[in-house]
Tab-separated table of C-alpha atoms and ligand atoms in Angstrom:
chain	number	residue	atom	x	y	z
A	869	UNK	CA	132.222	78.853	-61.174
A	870	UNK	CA	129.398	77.058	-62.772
A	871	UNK	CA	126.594	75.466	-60.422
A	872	UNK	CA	124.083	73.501	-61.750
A	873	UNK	CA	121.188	74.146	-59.192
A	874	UNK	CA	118.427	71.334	-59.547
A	875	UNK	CA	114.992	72.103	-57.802
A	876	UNK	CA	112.314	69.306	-56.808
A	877	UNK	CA	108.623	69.377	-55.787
A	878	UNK	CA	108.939	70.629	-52.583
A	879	UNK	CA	106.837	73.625	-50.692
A	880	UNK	CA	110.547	74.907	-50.604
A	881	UNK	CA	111.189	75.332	-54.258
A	882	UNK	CA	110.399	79.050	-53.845
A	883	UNK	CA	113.375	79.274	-51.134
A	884	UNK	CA	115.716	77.704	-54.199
A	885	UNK	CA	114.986	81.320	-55.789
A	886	UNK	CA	117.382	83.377	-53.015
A	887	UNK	CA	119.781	80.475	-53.109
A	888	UNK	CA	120.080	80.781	-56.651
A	889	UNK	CA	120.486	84.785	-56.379
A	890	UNK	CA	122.924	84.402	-53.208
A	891	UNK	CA	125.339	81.936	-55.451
A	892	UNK	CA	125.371	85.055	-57.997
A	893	UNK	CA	126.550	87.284	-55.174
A	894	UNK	CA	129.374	85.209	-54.689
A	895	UNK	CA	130.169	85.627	-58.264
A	896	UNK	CA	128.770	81.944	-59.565
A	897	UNK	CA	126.942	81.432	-62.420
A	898	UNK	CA	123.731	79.573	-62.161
A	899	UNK	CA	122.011	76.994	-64.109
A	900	UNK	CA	118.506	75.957	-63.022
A	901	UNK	CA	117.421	72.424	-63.599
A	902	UNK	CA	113.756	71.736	-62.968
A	903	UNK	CA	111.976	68.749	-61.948
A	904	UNK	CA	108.508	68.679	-63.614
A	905	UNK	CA	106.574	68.827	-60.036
A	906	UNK	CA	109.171	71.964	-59.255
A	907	UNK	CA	107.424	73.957	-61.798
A	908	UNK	CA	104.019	73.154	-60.239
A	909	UNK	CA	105.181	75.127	-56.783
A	910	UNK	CA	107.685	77.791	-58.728
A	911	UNK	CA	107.598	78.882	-62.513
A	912	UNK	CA	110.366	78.191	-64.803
A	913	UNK	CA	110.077	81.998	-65.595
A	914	UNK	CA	110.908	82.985	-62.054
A	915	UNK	CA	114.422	81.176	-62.194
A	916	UNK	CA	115.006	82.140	-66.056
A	917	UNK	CA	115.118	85.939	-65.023
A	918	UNK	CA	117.108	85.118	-62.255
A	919	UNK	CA	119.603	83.239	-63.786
A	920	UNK	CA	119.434	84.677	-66.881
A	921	UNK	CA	119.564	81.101	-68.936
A	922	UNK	CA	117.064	78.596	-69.825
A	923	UNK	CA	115.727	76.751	-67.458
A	924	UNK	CA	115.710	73.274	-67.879
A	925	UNK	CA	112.895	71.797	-67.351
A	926	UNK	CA	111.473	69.540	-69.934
A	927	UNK	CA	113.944	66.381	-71.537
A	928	UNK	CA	112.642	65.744	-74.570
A	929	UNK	CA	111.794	69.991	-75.471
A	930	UNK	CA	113.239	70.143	-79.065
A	931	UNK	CA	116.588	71.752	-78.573
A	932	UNK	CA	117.370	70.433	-75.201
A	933	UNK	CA	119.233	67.593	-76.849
A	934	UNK	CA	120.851	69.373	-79.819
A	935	UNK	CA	124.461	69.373	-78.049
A	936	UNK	CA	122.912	66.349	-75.576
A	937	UNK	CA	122.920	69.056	-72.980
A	938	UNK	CA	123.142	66.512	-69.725
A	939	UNK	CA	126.726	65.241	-71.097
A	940	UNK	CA	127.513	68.685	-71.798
A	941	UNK	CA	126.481	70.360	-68.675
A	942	UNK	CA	127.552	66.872	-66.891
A	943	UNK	CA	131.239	67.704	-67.816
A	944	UNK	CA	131.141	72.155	-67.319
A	945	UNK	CA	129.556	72.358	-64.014
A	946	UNK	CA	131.643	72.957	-60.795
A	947	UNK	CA	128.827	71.811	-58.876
A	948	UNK	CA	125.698	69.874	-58.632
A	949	UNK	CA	123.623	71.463	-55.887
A	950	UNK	CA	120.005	70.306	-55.156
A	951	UNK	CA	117.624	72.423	-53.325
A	952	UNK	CA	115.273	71.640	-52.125
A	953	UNK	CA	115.934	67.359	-52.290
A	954	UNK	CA	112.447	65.540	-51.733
A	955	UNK	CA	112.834	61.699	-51.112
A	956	UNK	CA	111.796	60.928	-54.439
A	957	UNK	CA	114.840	62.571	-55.839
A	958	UNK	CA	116.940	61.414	-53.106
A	959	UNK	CA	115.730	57.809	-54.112
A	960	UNK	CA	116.223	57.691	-57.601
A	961	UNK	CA	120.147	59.367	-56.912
A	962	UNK	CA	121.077	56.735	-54.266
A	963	UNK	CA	119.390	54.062	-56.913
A	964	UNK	CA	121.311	55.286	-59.984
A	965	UNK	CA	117.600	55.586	-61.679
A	966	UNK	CA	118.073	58.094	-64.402
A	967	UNK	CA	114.486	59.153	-65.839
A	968	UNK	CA	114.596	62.815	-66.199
A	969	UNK	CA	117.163	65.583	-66.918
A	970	UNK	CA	118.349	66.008	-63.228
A	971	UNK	CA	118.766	62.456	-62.438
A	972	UNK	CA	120.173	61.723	-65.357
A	973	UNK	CA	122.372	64.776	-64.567
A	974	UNK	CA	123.835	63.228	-61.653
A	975	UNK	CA	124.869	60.148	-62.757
A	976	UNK	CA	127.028	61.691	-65.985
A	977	UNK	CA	128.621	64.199	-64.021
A	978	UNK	CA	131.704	64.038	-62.043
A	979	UNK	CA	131.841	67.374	-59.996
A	980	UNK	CA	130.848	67.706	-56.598
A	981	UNK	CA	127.299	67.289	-55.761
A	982	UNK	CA	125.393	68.645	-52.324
A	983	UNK	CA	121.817	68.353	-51.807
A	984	UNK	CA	119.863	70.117	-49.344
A	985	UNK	CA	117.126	67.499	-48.171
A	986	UNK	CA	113.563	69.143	-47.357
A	987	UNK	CA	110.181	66.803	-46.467
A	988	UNK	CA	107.940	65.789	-43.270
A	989	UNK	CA	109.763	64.550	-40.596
A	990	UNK	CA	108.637	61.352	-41.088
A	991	UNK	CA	109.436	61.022	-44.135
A	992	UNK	CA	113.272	61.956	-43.148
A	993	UNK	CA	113.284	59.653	-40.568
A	994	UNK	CA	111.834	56.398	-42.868
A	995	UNK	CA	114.031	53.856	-42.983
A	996	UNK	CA	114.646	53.862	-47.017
A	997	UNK	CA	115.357	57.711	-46.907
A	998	UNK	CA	117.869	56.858	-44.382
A	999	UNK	CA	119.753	53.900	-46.063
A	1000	UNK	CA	119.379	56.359	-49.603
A	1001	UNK	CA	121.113	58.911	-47.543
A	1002	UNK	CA	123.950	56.729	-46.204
A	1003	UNK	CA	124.422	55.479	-49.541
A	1004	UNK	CA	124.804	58.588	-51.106
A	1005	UNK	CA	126.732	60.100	-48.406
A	1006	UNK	CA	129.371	56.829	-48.439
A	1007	UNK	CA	129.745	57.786	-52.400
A	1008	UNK	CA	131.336	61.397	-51.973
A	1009	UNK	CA	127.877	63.421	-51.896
A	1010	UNK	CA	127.771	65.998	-49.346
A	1011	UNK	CA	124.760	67.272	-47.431
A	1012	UNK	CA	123.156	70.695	-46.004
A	1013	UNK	CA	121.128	69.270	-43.211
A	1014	UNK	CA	117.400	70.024	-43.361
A	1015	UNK	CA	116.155	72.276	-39.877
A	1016	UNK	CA	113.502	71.989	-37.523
A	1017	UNK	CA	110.525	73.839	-37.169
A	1018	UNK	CA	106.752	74.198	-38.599
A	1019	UNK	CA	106.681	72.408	-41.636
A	1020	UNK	CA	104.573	73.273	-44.547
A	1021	UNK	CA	102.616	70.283	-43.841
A	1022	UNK	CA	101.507	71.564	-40.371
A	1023	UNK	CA	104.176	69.488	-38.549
A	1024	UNK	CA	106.522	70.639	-36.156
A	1025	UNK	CA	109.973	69.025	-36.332
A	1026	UNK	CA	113.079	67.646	-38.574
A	1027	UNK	CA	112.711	68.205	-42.560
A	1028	UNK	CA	112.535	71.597	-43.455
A	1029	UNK	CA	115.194	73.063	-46.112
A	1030	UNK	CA	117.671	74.520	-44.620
A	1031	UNK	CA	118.029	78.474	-45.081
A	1032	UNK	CA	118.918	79.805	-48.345
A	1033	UNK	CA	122.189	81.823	-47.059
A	1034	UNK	CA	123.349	78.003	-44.923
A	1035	UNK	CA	123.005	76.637	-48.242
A	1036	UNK	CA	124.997	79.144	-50.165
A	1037	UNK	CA	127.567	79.121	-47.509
A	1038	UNK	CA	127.869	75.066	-47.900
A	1039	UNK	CA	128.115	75.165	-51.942
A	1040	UNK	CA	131.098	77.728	-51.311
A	1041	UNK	CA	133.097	75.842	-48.454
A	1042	UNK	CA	132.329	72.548	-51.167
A	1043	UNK	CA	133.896	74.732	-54.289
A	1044	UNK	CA	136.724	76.312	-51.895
A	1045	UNK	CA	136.578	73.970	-48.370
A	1046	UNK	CA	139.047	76.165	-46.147
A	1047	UNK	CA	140.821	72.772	-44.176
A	1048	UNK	CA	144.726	71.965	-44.469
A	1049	UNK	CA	143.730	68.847	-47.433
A	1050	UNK	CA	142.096	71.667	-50.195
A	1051	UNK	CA	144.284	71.098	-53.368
A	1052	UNK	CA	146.279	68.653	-51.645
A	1053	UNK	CA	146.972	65.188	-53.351
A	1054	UNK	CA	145.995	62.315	-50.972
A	1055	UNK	CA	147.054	58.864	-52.575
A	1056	UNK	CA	144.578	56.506	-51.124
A	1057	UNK	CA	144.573	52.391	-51.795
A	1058	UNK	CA	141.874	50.501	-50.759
A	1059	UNK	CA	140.559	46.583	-51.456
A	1060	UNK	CA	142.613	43.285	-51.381
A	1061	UNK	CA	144.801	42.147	-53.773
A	1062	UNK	CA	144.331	38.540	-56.154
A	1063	UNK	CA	148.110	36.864	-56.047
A	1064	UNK	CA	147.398	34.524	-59.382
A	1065	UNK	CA	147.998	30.751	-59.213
A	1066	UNK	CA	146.048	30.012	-63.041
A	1067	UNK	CA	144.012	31.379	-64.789
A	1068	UNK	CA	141.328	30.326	-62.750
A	1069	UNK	CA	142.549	30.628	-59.307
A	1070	UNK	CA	144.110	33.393	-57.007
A	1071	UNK	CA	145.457	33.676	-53.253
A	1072	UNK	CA	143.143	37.026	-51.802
A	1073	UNK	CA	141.885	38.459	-48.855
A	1074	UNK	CA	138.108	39.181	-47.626
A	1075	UNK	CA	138.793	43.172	-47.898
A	1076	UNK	CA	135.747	44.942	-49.710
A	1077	UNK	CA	137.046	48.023	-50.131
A	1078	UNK	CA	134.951	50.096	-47.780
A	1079	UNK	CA	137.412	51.770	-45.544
A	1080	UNK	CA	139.965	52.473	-48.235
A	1081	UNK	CA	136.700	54.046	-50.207
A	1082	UNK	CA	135.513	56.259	-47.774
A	1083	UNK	CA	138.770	57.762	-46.572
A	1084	UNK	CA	139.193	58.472	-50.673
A	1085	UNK	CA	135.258	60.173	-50.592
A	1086	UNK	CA	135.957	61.947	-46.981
A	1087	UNK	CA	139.256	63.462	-48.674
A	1088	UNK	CA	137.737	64.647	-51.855
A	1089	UNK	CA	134.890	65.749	-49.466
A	1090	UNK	CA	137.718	68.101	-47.860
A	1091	UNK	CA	138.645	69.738	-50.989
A	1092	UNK	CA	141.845	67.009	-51.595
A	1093	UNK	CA	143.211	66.212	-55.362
A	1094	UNK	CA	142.087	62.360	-54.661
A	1095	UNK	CA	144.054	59.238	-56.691
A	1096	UNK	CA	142.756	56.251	-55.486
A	1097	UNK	CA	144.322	52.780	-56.264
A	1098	UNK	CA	142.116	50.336	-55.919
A	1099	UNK	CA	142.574	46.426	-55.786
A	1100	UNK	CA	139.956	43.914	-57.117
A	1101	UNK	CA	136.546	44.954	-55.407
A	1102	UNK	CA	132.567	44.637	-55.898
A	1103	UNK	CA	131.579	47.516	-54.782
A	1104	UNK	CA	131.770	50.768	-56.928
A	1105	UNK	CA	134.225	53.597	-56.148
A	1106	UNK	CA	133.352	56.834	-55.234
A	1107	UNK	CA	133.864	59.785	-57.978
A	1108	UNK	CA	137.443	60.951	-57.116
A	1109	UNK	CA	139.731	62.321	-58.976
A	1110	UNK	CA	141.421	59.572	-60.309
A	1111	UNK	CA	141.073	55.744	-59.989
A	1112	UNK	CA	143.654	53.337	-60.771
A	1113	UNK	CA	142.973	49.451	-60.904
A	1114	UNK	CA	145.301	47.095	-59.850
A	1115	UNK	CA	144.984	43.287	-59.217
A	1116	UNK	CA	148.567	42.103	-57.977
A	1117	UNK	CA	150.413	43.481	-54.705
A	1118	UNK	CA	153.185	44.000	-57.759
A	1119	UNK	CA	151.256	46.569	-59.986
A	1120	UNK	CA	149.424	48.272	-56.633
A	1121	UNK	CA	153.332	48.859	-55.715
A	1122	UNK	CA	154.126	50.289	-59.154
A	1123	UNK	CA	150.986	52.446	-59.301
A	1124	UNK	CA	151.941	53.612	-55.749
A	1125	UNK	CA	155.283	54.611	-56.327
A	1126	UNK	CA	154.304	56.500	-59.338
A	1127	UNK	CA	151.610	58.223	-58.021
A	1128	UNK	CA	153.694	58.529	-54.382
A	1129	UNK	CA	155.621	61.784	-55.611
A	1130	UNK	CA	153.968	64.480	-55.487
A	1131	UNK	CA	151.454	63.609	-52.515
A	1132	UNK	CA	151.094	65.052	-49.631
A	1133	UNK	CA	149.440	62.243	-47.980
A	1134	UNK	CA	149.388	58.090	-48.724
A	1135	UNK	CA	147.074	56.274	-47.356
A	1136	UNK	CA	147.372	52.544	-47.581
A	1137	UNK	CA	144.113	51.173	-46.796
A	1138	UNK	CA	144.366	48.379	-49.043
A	1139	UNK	CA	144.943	44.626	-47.528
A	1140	UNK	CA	148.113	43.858	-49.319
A	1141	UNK	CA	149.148	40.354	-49.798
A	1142	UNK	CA	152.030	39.514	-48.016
A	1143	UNK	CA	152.981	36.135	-50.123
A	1144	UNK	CA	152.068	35.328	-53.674
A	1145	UNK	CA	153.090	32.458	-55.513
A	1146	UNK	CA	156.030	31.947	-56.901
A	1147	UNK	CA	155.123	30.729	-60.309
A	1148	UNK	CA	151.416	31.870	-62.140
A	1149	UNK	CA	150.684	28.864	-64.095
A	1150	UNK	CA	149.581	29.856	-68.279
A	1151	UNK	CA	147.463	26.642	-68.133
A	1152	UNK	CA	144.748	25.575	-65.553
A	1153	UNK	CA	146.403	23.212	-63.174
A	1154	UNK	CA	144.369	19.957	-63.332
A	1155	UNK	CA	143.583	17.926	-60.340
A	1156	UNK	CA	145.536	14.883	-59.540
A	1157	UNK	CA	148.008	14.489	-56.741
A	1158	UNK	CA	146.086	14.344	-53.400
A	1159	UNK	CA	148.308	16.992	-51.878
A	1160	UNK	CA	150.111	19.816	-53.678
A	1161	UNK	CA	152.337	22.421	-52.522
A	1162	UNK	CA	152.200	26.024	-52.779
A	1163	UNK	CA	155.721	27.839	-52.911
A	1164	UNK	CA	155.132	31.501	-51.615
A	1165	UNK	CA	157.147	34.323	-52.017
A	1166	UNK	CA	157.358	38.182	-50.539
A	1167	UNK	CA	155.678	40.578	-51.986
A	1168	UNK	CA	157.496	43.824	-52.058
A	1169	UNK	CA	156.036	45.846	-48.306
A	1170	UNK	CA	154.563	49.118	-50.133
A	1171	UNK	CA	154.503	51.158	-46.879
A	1172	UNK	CA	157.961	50.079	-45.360
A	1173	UNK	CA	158.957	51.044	-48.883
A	1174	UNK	CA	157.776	54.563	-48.936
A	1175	UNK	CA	159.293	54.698	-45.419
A	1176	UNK	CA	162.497	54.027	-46.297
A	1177	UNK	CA	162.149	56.627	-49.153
A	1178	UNK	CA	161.111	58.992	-47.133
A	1179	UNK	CA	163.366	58.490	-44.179
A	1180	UNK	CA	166.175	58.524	-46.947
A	1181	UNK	CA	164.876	61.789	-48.586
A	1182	UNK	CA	164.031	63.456	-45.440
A	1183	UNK	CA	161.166	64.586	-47.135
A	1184	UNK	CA	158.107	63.151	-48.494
A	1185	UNK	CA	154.281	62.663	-47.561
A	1186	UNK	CA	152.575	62.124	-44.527
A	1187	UNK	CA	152.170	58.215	-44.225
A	1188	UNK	CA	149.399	56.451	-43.101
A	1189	UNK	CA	149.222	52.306	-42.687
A	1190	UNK	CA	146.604	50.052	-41.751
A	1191	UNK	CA	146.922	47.245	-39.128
A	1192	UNK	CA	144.582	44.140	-39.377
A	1193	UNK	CA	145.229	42.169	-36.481
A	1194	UNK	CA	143.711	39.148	-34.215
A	1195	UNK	CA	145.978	39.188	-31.521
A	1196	UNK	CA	147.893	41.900	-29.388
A	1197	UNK	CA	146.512	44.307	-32.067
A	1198	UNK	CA	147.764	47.389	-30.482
A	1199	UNK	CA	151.420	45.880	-29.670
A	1200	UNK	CA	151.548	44.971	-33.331
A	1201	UNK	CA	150.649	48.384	-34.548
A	1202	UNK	CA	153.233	50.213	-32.980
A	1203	UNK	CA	155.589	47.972	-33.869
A	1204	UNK	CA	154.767	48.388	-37.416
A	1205	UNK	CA	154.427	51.966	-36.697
A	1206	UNK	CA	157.945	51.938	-36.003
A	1207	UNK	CA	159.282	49.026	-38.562
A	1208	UNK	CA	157.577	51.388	-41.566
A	1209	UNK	CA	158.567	54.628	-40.255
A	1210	UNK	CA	154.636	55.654	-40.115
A	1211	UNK	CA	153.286	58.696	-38.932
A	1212	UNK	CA	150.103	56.550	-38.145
A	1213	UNK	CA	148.936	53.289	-38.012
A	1214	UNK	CA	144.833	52.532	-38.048
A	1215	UNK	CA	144.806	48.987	-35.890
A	1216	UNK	CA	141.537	47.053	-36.163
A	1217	UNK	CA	140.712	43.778	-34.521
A	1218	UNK	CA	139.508	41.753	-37.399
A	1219	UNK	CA	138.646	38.880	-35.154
A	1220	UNK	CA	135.221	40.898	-34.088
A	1221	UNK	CA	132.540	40.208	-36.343
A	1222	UNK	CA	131.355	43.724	-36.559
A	1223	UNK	CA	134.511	45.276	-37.465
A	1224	UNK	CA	137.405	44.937	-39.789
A	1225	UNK	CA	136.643	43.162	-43.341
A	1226	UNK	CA	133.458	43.391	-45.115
A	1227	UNK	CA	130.892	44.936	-42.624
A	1228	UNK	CA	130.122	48.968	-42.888
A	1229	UNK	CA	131.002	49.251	-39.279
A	1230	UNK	CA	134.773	50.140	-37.875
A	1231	UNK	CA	136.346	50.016	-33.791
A	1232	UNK	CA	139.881	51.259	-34.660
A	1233	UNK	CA	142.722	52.628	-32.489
A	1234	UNK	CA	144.672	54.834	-33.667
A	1235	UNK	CA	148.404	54.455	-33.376
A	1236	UNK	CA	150.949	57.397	-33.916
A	1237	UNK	CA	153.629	58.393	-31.722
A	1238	UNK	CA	151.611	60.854	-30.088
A	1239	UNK	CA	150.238	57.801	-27.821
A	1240	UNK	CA	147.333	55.180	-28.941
A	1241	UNK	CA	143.565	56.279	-29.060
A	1242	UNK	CA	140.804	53.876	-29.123
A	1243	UNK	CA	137.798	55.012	-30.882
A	1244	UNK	CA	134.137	53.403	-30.736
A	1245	UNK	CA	132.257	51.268	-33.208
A	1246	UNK	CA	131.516	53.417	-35.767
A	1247	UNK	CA	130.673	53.463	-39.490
A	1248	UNK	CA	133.157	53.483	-41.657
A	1249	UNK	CA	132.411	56.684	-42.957
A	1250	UNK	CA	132.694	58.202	-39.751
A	1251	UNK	CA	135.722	56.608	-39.103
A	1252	UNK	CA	137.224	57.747	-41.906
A	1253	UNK	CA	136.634	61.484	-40.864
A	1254	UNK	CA	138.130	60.622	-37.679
A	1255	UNK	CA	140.966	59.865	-39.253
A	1256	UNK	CA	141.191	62.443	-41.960
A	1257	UNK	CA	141.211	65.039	-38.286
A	1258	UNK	CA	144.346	63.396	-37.128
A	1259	UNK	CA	145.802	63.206	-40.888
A	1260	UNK	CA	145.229	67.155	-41.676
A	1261	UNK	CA	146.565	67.820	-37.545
A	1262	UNK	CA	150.129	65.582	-39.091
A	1263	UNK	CA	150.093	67.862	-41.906
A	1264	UNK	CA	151.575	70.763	-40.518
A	1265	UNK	CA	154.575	69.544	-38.588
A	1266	UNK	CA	155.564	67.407	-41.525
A	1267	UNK	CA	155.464	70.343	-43.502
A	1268	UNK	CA	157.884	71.661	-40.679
A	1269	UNK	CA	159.975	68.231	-40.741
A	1270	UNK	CA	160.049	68.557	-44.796
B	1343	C5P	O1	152.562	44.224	-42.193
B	1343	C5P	P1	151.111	44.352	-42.457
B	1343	C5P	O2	150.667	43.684	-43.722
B	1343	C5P	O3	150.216	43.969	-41.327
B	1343	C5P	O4	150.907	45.926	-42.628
B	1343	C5P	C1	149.701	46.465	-43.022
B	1343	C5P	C2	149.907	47.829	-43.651
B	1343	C5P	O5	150.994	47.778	-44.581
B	1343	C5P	C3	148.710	48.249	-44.445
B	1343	C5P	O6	148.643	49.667	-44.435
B	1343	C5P	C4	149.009	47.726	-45.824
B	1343	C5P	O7	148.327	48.465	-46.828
B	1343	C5P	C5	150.522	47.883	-45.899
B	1343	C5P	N1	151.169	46.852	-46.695
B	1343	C5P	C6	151.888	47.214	-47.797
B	1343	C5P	N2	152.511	46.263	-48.567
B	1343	C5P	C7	152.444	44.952	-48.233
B	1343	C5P	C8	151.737	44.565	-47.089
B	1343	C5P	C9	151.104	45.531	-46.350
B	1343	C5P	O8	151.957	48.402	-48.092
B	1343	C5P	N3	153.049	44.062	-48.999
């Protein structure tokens, strides 16, 4: 496979050398990106005669743009890997700033990036490296976790790049992760859905997306084929294999059951709108009356329907449902549990205010029929691996069931 292997101005740049000769050993080819203060710790030379290709180390060189080489690369490589990651890089990815080859790199490409973070412990531990961390880590990018020991700078503690065979070992289990999901379709929605009255107006639902987002990053993370449907949202969605956007409860259900086949997991994150009206106006509806009324109708119940399917077929994916509740939320999540013919139900008390719709922060309990497991306040990132553990443990016995 092909791994584009950016370096930055660290003291570690000369450990990116045996990290680009240990990819080689496992049969990967290599192509070195340079930042301009990588070349003042390692030369360009070093990693040409490794690599045996140009190094790229200069945007505007004549040539480097003569098949604009970023878009190029951007859509060949099997991996972006960065080693060593200073916080200047690491700040410019999270920010989407795009200034120089490797930035601009990352932002074209769609394969699986990891980046090996390397600076002073203090540095790791500021604030803005954190929240550029979390940011990239809640968009799909994966990490090799810096070590501690004497740093370069004459510190002892957190920062320093990890080892050069940890690092090779993490780009393989990214290109080939081992776990029960790798090559596996997961079908994940996520976001509310806009029932339309006008043109103007729309019944919805304060879901952001987050949850449904980073179950669809955490599964592509674990090596799954990831289609995620996602309803009207704000926030960006993370580079997945596929993502389908839908507005109305009607076209999420189409897009699910067409998508619904050939999964091996569904996971219906999305906040679903229960009603919708009966009748979308062409016009704007003028004011007037001083009361109107609002006929509501059933939208079609997504889940229960791939249920029923599956109950019917005896076969079929793993199913996973959300429960957003304010009351006897754990009651009401085995009874939909039950009702949908579920092999798990995520129940969340949306009546906390750090929890549930539109914070980053999750306290779920997890419903199967296995028994009900409360887990702490968490983010939702972390929550979503939580539940990716139980999802890959249902795998196998409904592989049996099947
Ligand atoms: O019944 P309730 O709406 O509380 O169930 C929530 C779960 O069912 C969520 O997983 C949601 O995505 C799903 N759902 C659905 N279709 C609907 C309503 C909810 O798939 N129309």
């Amino acid at each position: 496979m092909l791994i584009a292997l950016g370096v930055t101005g660290g003291i570690g740049a000369y450990k990116a050398v045996e990290v680009a000769r240990g990819l080689q050993k496992q049969g990967h080819e290599v192509v070195a990106i340079m930042t301009s203060s990588a070349s003042r710790f390692v030369g360009p030379v070093t990693f040409e005669a490794i690599t045996r290709r140009r190094v790229i180390s200069d945007q505007w060189e004549p040539g480097a743009n003569a098949d604009i080489e970023h878009i190029a690369l951007a859509s060949t490589i099997d991996l972006l890997l960065v080693a060593p990651a200073t916080a200047n890089i690491i700040g410019k990815l999270a920010n989407g700033i795009a200034d120089d080859f490797l930035s601009t790199l990352y932002t074209a490409t769609r394969a699986p990036v990891l980046i090996a973070p390397a600076m002073n412990t203090n540095m790791f531990a500021h604030h803005a490296v954190r929240r550029n961390l979390d940011t990239l880590a809640a968009n799909g990018v994966r990490f090799v976790e810096p070590g501690e020991g004497y740093l370069a700078c004459g510190w002892i503690g957190r920062g320093r790049l990890a080892e050069p065979d940890e690092i090779v070992a993490a780009a393989e289990a990214v290109l080939r992760p081992p776990g029960p999901l790798r090559g596996r379709k997961v079908l994940v929605t996520a976001g509310p859905t806009y029932e339309d009255l006008d043109p103007v107006r729309y019944v919805g639902n304060r879901s952001s997306g987050r949850m449904g987002f980073a179950l669809a990053a955490e599964a592509a993370r674990r090596g799954a084929v990831v289609t995620l449907i996602a309803g009207p949202t704000s926030l960006d969605p993370p580079s997945v294999h596929q993502v389908v956007r839908v507005r109305r409860a009607a076209e999420m259900h189409a897009a699910v059951l067409e998508q619904a086949g050939d999964a091996a997991v569904v996971i219906m994150a999305a906040a679903v709108a229960d009603y919708a009206p009966e009748q979308r106006v062409n016009q704007k509806v003028h004011k007037g009356a001083d009361t109107i009324t609002l006929v509501l109708t059933r939208t079609p119940d997504i889940l229960a329907d791939l249920g029923a399917r599956r109950l019917a077929a005896g076969t079929g994916p793993v199913l996973v449902g959300f429960a957003a509740e304010t009351e006897d939320v754990v009651a009401r999540a085995a009874e939909k549990l039950h009702r949908k013919h579920a092999d798990l139900i995520v129940a969340n008390d949306v009546s906390r205010g750090d929890a549930g719709f539109e914070v980053a922060t999750n306290a779920v309990t997890l419903v199967s029929r296995d028994g009900v497991d409360p887990l702490p306040l968490e983010t939702k990132v972390r929550v979503a691996a939580e539940i990716l553990d139980r999802v890959e443990r249902l795998l196998a016995p409904a592989e049996v069931r099947a």
